[in-house]
């Protein structure tokens, strides 16, 4: 099976925007790969005038958030770098894979690359937990700059979302058949940190996290 | 087509047909669910959690048969179902969904509920004054003319074909679901579903089985997004949407007619110049432009309205603003001595109400009063504005500290609109009494106004009035030139009158109904105000008020919050309080300021 790859347009984000931007993109992707019964959950972004759709799965949401946190902490250690988050969908060859080994074979049939360019300039002002309240006035010019930049990012983000939708529309043949009771296809999210020393642990963890729920259900 | 070939094919085509039918139903459902405000409002209100699966987490409610189709559980959407039943009888005719933005006429703005009910059915032309614009056109169709026979299709088993069809339909519907929420029209829908907000526009829809062609111009303004068709054994499912990429503009345009109503009354932004507004409104419609703009702007700010499609488009608001202004002068004649005061009240009301100090302004009801005003209403208005303004405004001017305040001009405190209001409101009340003692209070208010006015003429004039400190915020305004130009008449009067309190001025105003007259009245008010102020300072009640007000000033930055917190109920309460106060004043005739202050409390 061929593996389709989608490179999403690079987004220039500030540190405090990473969370929302990634959530929005990752959930949108997964929503289109959740072909089981879903009750869509509609989310309005706080930082942008954009609405996206989740598939309303609490577990999934939690895992995506965890992954995003990992990514953010990686970004903090590696400032001023372009970085990539990859979400891949795969099929597991073994019908009854054992969770604690790497034996199971994953056939990747799709990969999405989210390209982020994190700018650090505003990091000082940004609080982790209250990104939306950051807007202190650093002077009119910079305020204006900020709003311009924000608007630019918003439209880029919207473009990326449309890019996802178009890709989903154009490429349908490679999507594996739907299995009963499986809400979303098994996926894995890769962030730059996976090349760190924690790689092994990460792999196992990822297996547990991603492979597990889908197969059980 | 394939039905003639044997059982398996027959069942396959039947299933295909069913999938197609359900696909239509689901697409309609998805589209209408997020375009038809009434139907989906439950999703936002949370009242009917069970029926709003889309907003609840997956675990919650039971799965209905319809939800299982395409593995997409949606909320209920009666309109979609109704329409679907009709469509089912039509043998796969295309479904064209036009999403229409309806801008309501001014008169209708207050009866939101009525009109929205009316909209629920497809075609009703609800409002005579409304304006319709198609902002989206969704086309769902099953194209049987050129069935694409792929070589592979024939080799596959029918179940595989069906599975593929089903899977692709699911994918298509997923992307439809997400797309419908990414398009600009969704913002309008979301806006409409925000509870507690009155919108001058709404969304409705129209379902047709054919395409009513757009004009070229219309079409050129729209963008098309075509979903990739899904092939079936006998045709293909097509979905596309034409949409306006700048719908937000449209909605904002529509919002403008409304904004004049609301904003003048309730929303006063500290940033906006009160004087400017005053002058601009009465003077001429063209000058009202800045006025309207500010209003709309302030509206956004203080109403705590959601992000805003409402972006103020100043241009459209002019006419309504002019109307609002005119109303003031019309009222004047009935009450001669008071007429000036009434006029003043209106102005003060408009300008100051929104000020941070006045938290009470939030409710939409006040605008209603304004428009509805007849002669009798004028009294109400008066009372309304007066109570609101007085407590806060009076305080500052009356304070012994006035001299101290001067240095603070231009500071945030000065900026607070509340001060000017108090003066005006006090005036109204006092004017009736005509007792000089009361004038003292008036004076304070007047001072502020005078300051703004006088500053062009001479600083010394300001200095004469101790109260002038207050007015600072007026001084700050850049718009003054307009102000002066527009009201030369009034200005002169002022200068003439100077320190004197002239009850006569009121008499002149009522006679003139023109905008100039209104301006004159305004000026008059300002003049009168200064002497009164001193009195206020003496009254203990007032001083306490002042202190409380002062305390509030630091909060200016957060005033928007305060405003937002007020409810319509609060506003009503206040209004009634004012009414009572007014009655009391009237009955007492020569009543003292102190009494009034007590009542206000």
Coordinates of C-alpha atoms in Angstrom, one line a residue, chain A residues 20 23 55 65 104 118 146 162 171-172 179-180 198-199 204 210:
Chain A
X20 CA -4.0 26.2 19.6
X23 CA -4.7 21.3 18.3
X55 CA -14.3 13.9 16.8
X65 CA -2.7 17.5 24.2
X104 CA 3.8 -5.6 15.3
X118 CA 8.3 29.3 16.0
X146 CA 0.9 42.0 16.4
X162 CA -8.4 23.9 3.6
X171 CA -7.0 11.2 -2.0
X172 CA -9.5 8.6 -0.9
X179 CA -13.4 -1.8 10.6
X180 CA -16.4 -2.1 12.8
X198 CA 14.1 8.8 25.4
X199 CA 13.3 7.3 22.0
X204 CA 6.6 2.0 23.8
X210 CA -2.1 5.0 20.0

